PDB file of C-alpha atoms in Angstrom:
ATOM      1  CA  UNK A   1      -2.132  -8.569  -7.644  1.00 48.00           C
ATOM      2  CA  UNK A   2      -0.476  -5.317  -6.798  1.00 46.00           C
ATOM      3  CA  UNK A   3       1.687  -5.650  -3.507  1.00 44.00           C
ATOM      4  CA  UNK A   4       3.460  -3.184  -1.197  1.00 45.00           C
ATOM      5  CA  UNK A   5       5.580  -4.165   1.154  1.00 41.00           C
ATOM      6  CA  UNK A   6       7.797  -1.675   3.432  1.00 40.00           C
ATOM      7  CA  UNK A   7      11.313  -3.370   4.109  1.00 37.00           C
ATOM      8  CA  UNK A   8      14.122  -1.499   5.409  1.00 36.00           C
ATOM      9  CA  UNK A   9      15.473  -4.213   7.564  1.00 36.00           C
ATOM     10  CA  UNK A  10      19.547  -4.407   5.251  1.00 37.00           C
ATOM     11  CA  UNK A  11      21.343  -6.159   7.758  1.00 36.00           C
ATOM     12  CA  UNK A  12      22.375  -8.601   5.720  1.00 41.00           C
ATOM     13  CA  UNK A  13      26.080  -8.790   6.902  1.00 38.00           C
ATOM     14  CA  UNK A  14      26.127 -11.406   9.815  1.00 42.00           C
ATOM     15  CA  UNK A  15      28.561  -8.564  11.671  1.00 46.00           C
ATOM     16  CA  UNK A  16      26.427  -5.388  10.578  1.00 47.00           C
ATOM     17  CA  UNK A  17      23.562  -8.129  12.286  1.00 47.00           C
ATOM     18  CA  UNK A  18      25.254  -8.527  15.539  1.00 49.00           C
ATOM     19  CA  UNK A  19      26.001  -5.389  16.073  1.00 49.00           C
ATOM     20  CA  UNK A  20      22.501  -4.388  16.075  1.00 49.00           C
ATOM     21  CA  UNK A  21      22.078  -7.257  17.976  1.00 52.00           C
ATOM     22  CA  UNK A  22      23.761  -6.511  20.802  1.00 51.00           C
ATOM     23  CA  UNK A  23      22.309  -2.776  20.599  1.00 58.00           C
ATOM     24  CA  UNK A  24      18.677  -3.520  20.250  1.00 56.00           C
ATOM     25  CA  UNK A  25      19.254  -5.815  23.619  1.00 70.00           C
ATOM     26  CA  UNK A  26      19.359  -2.514  25.429  1.00 79.00           C
ATOM     27  CA  UNK A  27      16.043  -1.610  25.472  1.00 86.00           C
ATOM     28  CA  UNK A  28      14.321  -5.215  25.071  1.00 91.00           C
ATOM     29  CA  UNK A  29      12.491  -5.124  28.176  1.00 92.00           C
ATOM     30  CA  UNK A  30      11.182  -1.216  27.261  1.00 92.00           C
ATOM     31  CA  UNK A  31      10.067  -2.668  23.388  1.00 91.00           C
ATOM     32  CA  UNK A  32       7.830  -4.969  25.211  1.00 95.00           C
ATOM     33  CA  UNK A  33       6.533  -3.189  28.482  1.00 95.00           C
ATOM     34  CA  UNK A  34       5.397  -1.003  24.710  1.00 94.00           C
ATOM     35  CA  UNK A  35       4.040  -3.144  22.349  1.00 95.00           C
ATOM     36  CA  UNK A  36       2.174  -4.774  25.473  1.00 95.00           C
ATOM     37  CA  UNK A  37       1.136  -1.372  25.933  1.00 96.00           C
ATOM     38  CA  UNK A  38      -0.350  -0.264  22.900  1.00 96.00           C
ATOM     39  CA  UNK A  39      -1.431  -3.859  22.258  1.00 96.00           C
ATOM     40  CA  UNK A  40      -3.966  -3.830  25.456  1.00 96.00           C
ATOM     41  CA  UNK A  41      -8.052  -4.910  25.467  1.00 97.00           C
ATOM     42  CA  UNK A  42     -10.328  -3.162  23.710  1.00 98.00           C
ATOM     43  CA  UNK A  43      -7.994  -0.917  21.931  1.00 98.00           C
ATOM     44  CA  UNK A  44      -6.301  -0.439  19.047  1.00 98.00           C
ATOM     45  CA  UNK A  45      -3.702   2.320  17.230  1.00 97.00           C
ATOM     46  CA  UNK A  46      -5.198   5.311  15.017  1.00 96.00           C
ATOM     47  CA  UNK A  47      -3.666   5.961  11.903  1.00 92.00           C
ATOM     48  CA  UNK A  48      -2.363   9.503  10.792  1.00 90.00           C
ATOM     49  CA  UNK A  49       0.916   8.885   9.249  1.00 86.00           C
ATOM     50  CA  UNK A  50      -1.025  10.111   5.652  1.00 86.00           C
ATOM     51  CA  UNK A  51       1.837  12.456   3.656  1.00 84.00           C
ATOM     52  CA  UNK A  52       0.859  16.223   2.833  1.00 87.00           C
ATOM     53  CA  UNK A  53       0.312  14.644  -0.344  1.00 88.00           C
ATOM     54  CA  UNK A  54      -3.198  12.590   0.812  1.00 88.00           C
ATOM     55  CA  UNK A  55      -4.117  14.459   3.837  1.00 90.00           C
ATOM     56  CA  UNK A  56      -4.445  17.112   0.697  1.00 90.00           C
ATOM     57  CA  UNK A  57      -6.443  15.029  -1.022  1.00 90.00           C
ATOM     58  CA  UNK A  58      -9.086  14.827   2.173  1.00 90.00           C
ATOM     59  CA  UNK A  59      -9.530  17.960   3.374  1.00 93.00           C
ATOM     60  CA  UNK A  60     -10.072  18.625  -0.521  1.00 92.00           C
ATOM     61  CA  UNK A  61     -13.142  16.306  -0.458  1.00 91.00           C
ATOM     62  CA  UNK A  62     -14.598  18.578   2.072  1.00 93.00           C
ATOM     63  CA  UNK A  63     -13.222  21.956   0.774  1.00 93.00           C
ATOM     64  CA  UNK A  64     -10.457  22.859   2.455  1.00 94.00           C
ATOM     65  CA  UNK A  65      -7.499  23.582   0.243  1.00 94.00           C
ATOM     66  CA  UNK A  66      -4.466  21.668   1.843  1.00 94.00           C
ATOM     67  CA  UNK A  67      -2.309  24.212   4.056  1.00 93.00           C
ATOM     68  CA  UNK A  68      -0.413  23.286   7.023  1.00 92.00           C
ATOM     69  CA  UNK A  69      -2.162  24.885   9.242  1.00 94.00           C
ATOM     70  CA  UNK A  70      -5.651  23.216   7.577  1.00 93.00           C
ATOM     71  CA  UNK A  71      -3.936  19.717   8.148  1.00 92.00           C
ATOM     72  CA  UNK A  72      -2.687  20.855  11.281  1.00 92.00           C
ATOM     73  CA  UNK A  73      -6.579  21.903  12.243  1.00 94.00           C
ATOM     74  CA  UNK A  74      -7.747  18.541  11.286  1.00 95.00           C
ATOM     75  CA  UNK A  75      -4.927  16.937  13.442  1.00 93.00           C
ATOM     76  CA  UNK A  76      -5.776  18.486  16.009  1.00 95.00           C
ATOM     77  CA  UNK A  77      -9.071  17.924  16.292  1.00 97.00           C
ATOM     78  CA  UNK A  78      -7.994  13.548  16.200  1.00 96.00           C
ATOM     79  CA  UNK A  79      -5.721  14.461  18.572  1.00 95.00           C
ATOM     80  CA  UNK A  80      -7.892  16.315  20.974  1.00 97.00           C
ATOM     81  CA  UNK A  81     -10.372  14.512  21.009  1.00 98.00           C
ATOM     82  CA  UNK A  82     -11.836  13.861  24.811  1.00 97.00           C
ATOM     83  CA  UNK A  83     -11.839   9.961  26.090  1.00 98.00           C
ATOM     84  CA  UNK A  84     -10.507   9.046  22.839  1.00 98.00           C
ATOM     85  CA  UNK A  85      -7.749   7.429  24.926  1.00 97.00           C
ATOM     86  CA  UNK A  86      -9.917   4.546  26.124  1.00 98.00           C
ATOM     87  CA  UNK A  87      -9.906   3.214  23.365  1.00 98.00           C
ATOM     88  CA  UNK A  88      -6.843   4.639  21.547  1.00 98.00           C
ATOM     89  CA  UNK A  89      -3.650   2.895  23.202  1.00 97.00           C
ATOM     90  CA  UNK A  90      -1.017   5.203  19.908  1.00 95.00           C
ATOM     91  CA  UNK A  91      -0.644   6.744  17.126  1.00 93.00           C
ATOM     92  CA  UNK A  92       1.387   6.351  13.832  1.00 89.00           C
ATOM     93  CA  UNK A  93       2.788   9.809  12.683  1.00 84.00           C
ATOM     94  CA  UNK A  94       3.813  10.895   9.119  1.00 72.00           C
ATOM     95  CA  UNK A  95       7.771   8.630   8.692  1.00 67.00           C
ATOM     96  CA  UNK A  96       6.235   7.243  12.175  1.00 52.00           C
ATOM     97  CA  UNK A  97       4.881   4.354  10.403  1.00 52.00           C
ATOM     98  CA  UNK A  98       6.112   1.121  11.576  1.00 50.00           C
ATOM     99  CA  UNK A  99       7.927  -0.697   7.927  1.00 56.00           C
ATOM    100  CA  UNK A 100       7.449  -4.152   8.048  1.00 53.00           C
ATOM    101  CA  UNK A 101       4.218  -3.708   6.679  1.00 62.00           C
ATOM    102  CA  UNK A 102       3.244  -6.683   4.423  1.00 66.00           C
ATOM    103  CA  UNK A 103       0.928  -5.698   2.657  1.00 72.00           C
ATOM    104  CA  UNK A 104      -1.350  -7.467   0.207  1.00 76.00           C
ATOM    105  CA  UNK A 105      -3.539  -3.575  -1.496  1.00 78.00           C
ATOM    106  CA  UNK A 106      -7.112  -4.477  -2.869  1.00 79.00           C
ATOM    107  CA  UNK A 107      -6.710  -3.642  -6.614  1.00 84.00           C
ATOM    108  CA  UNK A 108      -7.292  -6.037  -8.886  1.00 85.00           C
ATOM    109  CA  UNK A 109     -10.411  -9.006  -9.373  1.00 89.00           C
ATOM    110  CA  UNK A 110      -8.428 -11.634  -7.438  1.00 92.00           C
ATOM    111  CA  UNK A 111     -10.462 -13.758  -4.679  1.00 92.00           C
ATOM    112  CA  UNK A 112      -9.607 -14.943  -1.499  1.00 95.00           C
ATOM    113  CA  UNK A 113      -8.033 -17.518  -2.002  1.00 95.00           C
ATOM    114  CA  UNK A 114      -5.425 -15.928  -4.233  1.00 94.00           C
ATOM    115  CA  UNK A 115      -4.868 -13.319  -2.158  1.00 94.00           C
ATOM    116  CA  UNK A 116      -3.961 -15.407   0.625  1.00 95.00           C
ATOM    117  CA  UNK A 117      -1.474 -17.151  -1.247  1.00 95.00           C
ATOM    118  CA  UNK A 118      -0.392 -14.311  -1.859  1.00 94.00           C
ATOM    119  CA  UNK A 119      -0.192 -13.635   1.474  1.00 94.00           C
ATOM    120  CA  UNK A 120       1.335 -15.915   3.215  1.00 95.00           C
ATOM    121  CA  UNK A 121       4.616 -15.895   0.716  1.00 94.00           C
ATOM    122  CA  UNK A 122       4.509 -11.816   1.777  1.00 92.00           C
ATOM    123  CA  UNK A 123       4.704 -12.776   5.230  1.00 92.00           C
ATOM    124  CA  UNK A 124       6.537 -16.070   5.401  1.00 94.00           C
ATOM    125  CA  UNK A 125       9.126 -13.473   3.634  1.00 92.00           C
ATOM    126  CA  UNK A 126       8.572 -11.276   5.839  1.00 91.00           C
ATOM    127  CA  UNK A 127       9.029 -12.432   8.972  1.00 93.00           C
ATOM    128  CA  UNK A 128      12.275 -14.375   7.509  1.00 94.00           C
ATOM    129  CA  UNK A 129      13.599 -11.204   7.726  1.00 91.00           C
ATOM    130  CA  UNK A 130      12.592 -10.097  10.547  1.00 91.00           C
ATOM    131  CA  UNK A 131      14.487 -13.417  12.320  1.00 94.00           C
ATOM    132  CA  UNK A 132      17.278 -12.900  10.390  1.00 95.00           C
ATOM    133  CA  UNK A 133      17.908  -9.863  12.069  1.00 90.00           C
ATOM    134  CA  UNK A 134      17.233 -11.076  14.915  1.00 90.00           C
ATOM    135  CA  UNK A 135      14.404  -9.247  15.351  1.00 90.00           C
ATOM    136  CA  UNK A 136      12.552  -9.306  19.485  1.00 93.00           C
ATOM    137  CA  UNK A 137       9.357 -10.818  18.218  1.00 95.00           C
ATOM    138  CA  UNK A 138       8.330  -9.916  21.398  1.00 96.00           C
ATOM    139  CA  UNK A 139       8.685  -6.190  21.071  1.00 94.00           C
ATOM    140  CA  UNK A 140       7.053  -5.864  17.925  1.00 92.00           C
ATOM    141  CA  UNK A 141       3.988  -5.194  16.677  1.00 93.00           C
ATOM    142  CA  UNK A 142       2.527  -6.439  12.931  1.00 92.00           C
ATOM    143  CA  UNK A 143       0.262  -4.447  11.075  1.00 91.00           C
ATOM    144  CA  UNK A 144      -0.780  -6.630   7.919  1.00 92.00           C
ATOM    145  CA  UNK A 145      -4.390  -6.101   5.684  1.00 93.00           C
ATOM    146  CA  UNK A 146      -6.955  -8.839   5.895  1.00 96.00           C
ATOM    147  CA  UNK A 147      -7.295 -11.520   3.635  1.00 96.00           C
ATOM    148  CA  UNK A 148      -9.531 -10.523   1.615  1.00 94.00           C
ATOM    149  CA  UNK A 149     -11.267 -10.671  -1.975  1.00 92.00           C
ATOM    150  CA  UNK A 150     -10.120  -7.728  -4.815  1.00 88.00           C
ATOM    151  CA  UNK A 151     -11.973  -4.849  -4.736  1.00 83.00           C
ATOM    152  CA  UNK A 152     -13.550  -5.731  -8.273  1.00 86.00           C
ATOM    153  CA  UNK A 153     -13.937  -9.536  -7.950  1.00 87.00           C
ATOM    154  CA  UNK A 154     -17.261 -10.996  -8.150  1.00 89.00           C
ATOM    155  CA  UNK A 155     -17.496 -13.074  -5.051  1.00 91.00           C
ATOM    156  CA  UNK A 156     -16.763 -10.116  -2.324  1.00 92.00           C
ATOM    157  CA  UNK A 157     -16.535 -12.496   1.355  1.00 94.00           C
ATOM    158  CA  UNK A 158     -18.453 -12.678   4.670  1.00 97.00           C
ATOM    159  CA  UNK A 159     -16.971 -11.092   7.738  1.00 97.00           C
ATOM    160  CA  UNK A 160     -16.969 -15.169   8.474  1.00 98.00           C
ATOM    161  CA  UNK A 161     -15.257 -15.392   5.315  1.00 98.00           C
ATOM    162  CA  UNK A 162     -12.654 -13.369   5.642  1.00 98.00           C
ATOM    163  CA  UNK A 163     -12.116 -13.743   9.275  1.00 98.00           C
ATOM    164  CA  UNK A 164     -12.211 -18.049   8.795  1.00 98.00           C
ATOM    165  CA  UNK A 165      -8.929 -16.977   6.243  1.00 98.00           C
ATOM    166  CA  UNK A 166      -6.741 -14.381   7.659  1.00 98.00           C
ATOM    167  CA  UNK A 167      -6.432 -16.084  10.910  1.00 98.00           C
ATOM    168  CA  UNK A 168      -5.389 -19.534   9.249  1.00 97.00           C
ATOM    169  CA  UNK A 169      -3.039 -17.311   8.073  1.00 97.00           C
ATOM    170  CA  UNK A 170      -1.416 -16.024  10.762  1.00 96.00           C
ATOM    171  CA  UNK A 171      -2.328 -19.214  12.817  1.00 97.00           C
ATOM    172  CA  UNK A 172       0.235 -20.282   9.416  1.00 96.00           C
ATOM    173  CA  UNK A 173       2.622 -17.247  10.014  1.00 96.00           C
ATOM    174  CA  UNK A 174       3.379 -15.397  12.229  1.00 96.00           C
ATOM    175  CA  UNK A 175       4.987 -16.360  15.491  1.00 95.00           C
ATOM    176  CA  UNK A 176       2.783 -16.585  19.454  1.00 95.00           C
ATOM    177  CA  UNK A 177       5.631 -14.153  20.942  1.00 96.00           C
ATOM    178  CA  UNK A 178       4.272 -11.548  18.496  1.00 97.00           C
ATOM    179  CA  UNK A 179       2.111  -9.550  21.020  1.00 97.00           C
ATOM    180  CA  UNK A 180      -0.489  -7.317  18.878  1.00 97.00           C
ATOM    181  CA  UNK A 181      -1.789  -7.892  15.673  1.00 97.00           C
ATOM    182  CA  UNK A 182      -2.969  -4.195  14.166  1.00 96.00           C
ATOM    183  CA  UNK A 183      -4.476  -4.848  10.994  1.00 96.00           C
ATOM    184  CA  UNK A 184      -4.504  -1.761   8.085  1.00 92.00           C
ATOM    185  CA  UNK A 185      -8.473  -1.610   6.433  1.00 92.00           C
ATOM    186  CA  UNK A 186      -7.107  -0.672   3.616  1.00 86.00           C
ATOM    187  CA  UNK A 187      -9.753   1.206   1.919  1.00 86.00           C
ATOM    188  CA  UNK A 188     -12.319  -1.272   3.607  1.00 93.00           C
ATOM    189  CA  UNK A 189     -16.124   0.823   4.729  1.00 94.00           C
ATOM    190  CA  UNK A 190     -15.595   1.681   7.731  1.00 96.00           C
ATOM    191  CA  UNK A 191     -18.233  -1.375   8.678  1.00 96.00           C
ATOM    192  CA  UNK A 192     -16.556  -3.397   6.944  1.00 96.00           C
ATOM    193  CA  UNK A 193     -13.067  -3.008   8.956  1.00 97.00           C
ATOM    194  CA  UNK A 194     -15.235  -3.249  12.085  1.00 98.00           C
ATOM    195  CA  UNK A 195     -17.137  -5.849  11.022  1.00 98.00           C
ATOM    196  CA  UNK A 196     -14.402  -8.354   9.703  1.00 98.00           C
ATOM    197  CA  UNK A 197     -12.408  -6.978  13.118  1.00 99.00           C
ATOM    198  CA  UNK A 198     -15.166  -8.259  15.532  1.00 99.00           C
ATOM    199  CA  UNK A 199     -15.164 -11.869  13.345  1.00 98.00           C
ATOM    200  CA  UNK A 200     -11.708 -12.657  14.568  1.00 98.00           C
ATOM    201  CA  UNK A 201     -12.461 -11.925  17.822  1.00 99.00           C
ATOM    202  CA  UNK A 202     -14.927 -14.480  18.607  1.00 98.00           C
ATOM    203  CA  UNK A 203     -12.839 -16.879  20.235  1.00 94.00           C
ATOM    204  CA  UNK A 204      -9.556 -16.947  22.517  1.00 95.00           C
ATOM    205  CA  UNK A 205      -6.486 -15.901  19.855  1.00 97.00           C
ATOM    206  CA  UNK A 206      -3.001 -16.359  20.159  1.00 96.00           C
ATOM    207  CA  UNK A 207      -2.199 -13.095  19.267  1.00 97.00           C
ATOM    208  CA  UNK A 208      -3.902  -9.235  20.514  1.00 98.00           C
ATOM    209  CA  UNK A 209      -6.050  -9.014  17.398  1.00 98.00           C
ATOM    210  CA  UNK A 210      -6.670  -5.002  16.907  1.00 98.00           C
ATOM    211  CA  UNK A 211      -6.929  -2.146  14.198  1.00 98.00           C
ATOM    212  CA  UNK A 212      -4.489  -0.042  12.958  1.00 96.00           C
ATOM    213  CA  UNK A 213      -7.374   2.179  10.742  1.00 96.00           C
ATOM    214  CA  UNK A 214      -6.941   5.637   8.896  1.00 93.00           C
ATOM    215  CA  UNK A 215      -9.529   6.226   6.869  1.00 92.00           C
ATOM    216  CA  UNK A 216     -12.299   3.297   8.539  1.00 95.00           C
ATOM    217  CA  UNK A 217     -11.615   6.366  11.696  1.00 96.00           C
ATOM    218  CA  UNK A 218     -11.340   8.846  10.077  1.00 95.00           C
ATOM    219  CA  UNK A 219     -14.167   9.416   7.286  1.00 93.00           C
ATOM    220  CA  UNK A 220     -17.014   9.882   9.253  1.00 94.00           C
ATOM    221  CA  UNK A 221     -15.122  12.679  10.971  1.00 96.00           C
ATOM    222  CA  UNK A 222     -14.023  14.610   7.992  1.00 95.00           C
ATOM    223  CA  UNK A 223     -18.092  14.380   6.952  1.00 94.00           C
ATOM    224  CA  UNK A 224     -18.743  15.709   9.833  1.00 96.00           C
ATOM    225  CA  UNK A 225     -16.697  18.087  10.798  1.00 96.00           C
ATOM    226  CA  UNK A 226     -16.562  19.831   7.263  1.00 96.00           C
ATOM    227  CA  UNK A 227     -13.829  21.828   7.799  1.00 95.00           C
ATOM    228  CA  UNK A 228     -15.959  24.700  10.222  1.00 96.00           C
ATOM    229  CA  UNK A 229     -14.587  25.477  13.364  1.00 95.00           C
ATOM    230  CA  UNK A 230     -18.111  25.083  14.937  1.00 97.00           C
ATOM    231  CA  UNK A 231     -18.667  21.375  13.604  1.00 97.00           C
ATOM    232  CA  UNK A 232     -15.455  20.236  15.770  1.00 97.00           C
ATOM    233  CA  UNK A 233     -17.533  18.690  18.737  1.00 98.00           C
ATOM    234  CA  UNK A 234     -19.041  17.124  16.132  1.00 97.00           C
ATOM    235  CA  UNK A 235     -15.988  15.248  14.213  1.00 97.00           C
ATOM    236  CA  UNK A 236     -14.950  14.047  17.608  1.00 98.00           C
ATOM    237  CA  UNK A 237     -17.950  12.661  18.691  1.00 97.00           C
ATOM    238  CA  UNK A 238     -18.170  10.409  15.022  1.00 96.00           C
ATOM    239  CA  UNK A 239     -13.889   9.828  16.124  1.00 98.00           C
ATOM    240  CA  UNK A 240     -14.671   8.783  19.807  1.00 98.00           C
ATOM    241  CA  UNK A 241     -18.286   6.851  17.995  1.00 97.00           C
ATOM    242  CA  UNK A 242     -16.160   4.791  15.533  1.00 97.00           C
ATOM    243  CA  UNK A 243     -12.947   3.999  18.151  1.00 98.00           C
ATOM    244  CA  UNK A 244     -15.231   2.463  19.739  1.00 98.00           C
ATOM    245  CA  UNK A 245     -17.143   0.537  17.993  1.00 98.00           C
ATOM    246  CA  UNK A 246     -13.476  -1.464  16.843  1.00 98.00           C
ATOM    247  CA  UNK A 247     -12.776  -0.978  20.757  1.00 98.00           C
ATOM    248  CA  UNK A 248     -15.862  -3.112  21.302  1.00 98.00           C
ATOM    249  CA  UNK A 249     -14.690  -5.398  17.951  1.00 98.00           C
ATOM    250  CA  UNK A 250     -11.232  -6.248  19.188  1.00 99.00           C
ATOM    251  CA  UNK A 251     -13.077  -7.346  23.049  1.00 98.00           C
ATOM    252  CA  UNK A 252     -15.423  -9.373  19.669  1.00 98.00           C
ATOM    253  CA  UNK A 253     -18.410  -7.440  21.144  1.00 98.00           C
ATOM    254  CA  UNK A 254     -19.463  -5.025  18.366  1.00 98.00           C
ATOM    255  CA  UNK A 255     -22.910  -4.435  17.132  1.00 96.00           C
ATOM    256  CA  UNK A 256     -23.773  -3.405  14.264  1.00 94.00           C
ATOM    257  CA  UNK A 257     -27.508  -1.685  14.381  1.00 92.00           C
ATOM    258  CA  UNK A 258     -27.865   2.569  14.842  1.00 86.00           C
ATOM    259  CA  UNK A 259     -25.039   2.229  12.190  1.00 88.00           C
ATOM    260  CA  UNK A 260     -24.970   5.397   9.888  1.00 83.00           C
ATOM    261  CA  UNK A 261     -25.152   4.810   5.592  1.00 81.00           C
ATOM    262  CA  UNK A 262     -21.721   6.905   6.085  1.00 80.00           C
ATOM    263  CA  UNK A 263     -20.472   3.592   7.407  1.00 87.00           C
ATOM    264  CA  UNK A 264     -20.693   2.113   5.005  1.00 83.00           C
ATOM    265  CA  UNK A 265     -19.278   4.150   2.449  1.00 81.00           C
ATOM    266  CA  UNK A 266     -16.801   2.198   0.582  1.00 79.00           C
ATOM    267  CA  UNK A 267     -13.073   4.637   1.271  1.00 77.00           C
ATOM    268  CA  UNK A 268     -10.969   2.470  -1.704  1.00 66.00           C
ATOM    269  CA  UNK A 269      -9.349   4.207  -4.512  1.00 68.00           C
ATOM    270  CA  UNK A 270      -7.313   2.093  -6.684  1.00 71.00           C
ATOM    271  CA  UNK A 271      -3.801   2.626  -6.214  1.00 63.00           C
ATOM    272  CA  UNK A 272      -3.369   4.090  -3.420  1.00 62.00           C
ATOM    273  CA  UNK A 273      -0.365   5.584  -1.971  1.00 62.00           C
ATOM    274  CA  UNK A 274       0.444   6.902   1.878  1.00 55.00           C
TER     275      UNK A 274
END
């Protein structure tokens, strides 16, 4: 099973750790307030932090050349969508990604139990280093993968099963002081990512359980836009539809009726690089 764990917490020396903690305390209130605003009811994060190379692959899928102008036009489409703030509380930009991001990739044939076992180890290590470095848990957001079988697993998991395994993992590893769990979609289809999130919000949780999706928010957008100025409104309408669907899922009120076939298309790429 492939692991991708980005950790930049290199402050292991005791003296260095104390220095970092003292400086961070100056911004504790602001951190807590900001985290609370991002993790607000019915809202999630638009992940648009793809590298230029990865963004280029998306653009090439609709016949566009990977140029600065093309990337700018696409990102402007996303951030200028009218009404998007109703459902999106923040955006992650390239090189501004949250680095404490424990992700177990979909690559492989492993079952959901194997995924859970590895995720428990990864999350335990992540929070150990966060605690060792006196990170303020009330001021952070966690962006993990859900607990799912591998992309090539013979037995798939229902949204209810994914929710059960993932919530069990959260309860075992994530302190309730953390205000928000903003799941990445990790190659799930738009529909899968929304259904799984909805299943996790069928009962109260000690954290704001929400989304920080890229492909699972943007796949339909690209197909609707096609890089054509005359399709700008259609692309923005597609984004707003997906954002609202995931907002409903964060509230546990998502209804999948009326979803298009495109929403069920697989976005998984083996060996995916951000």
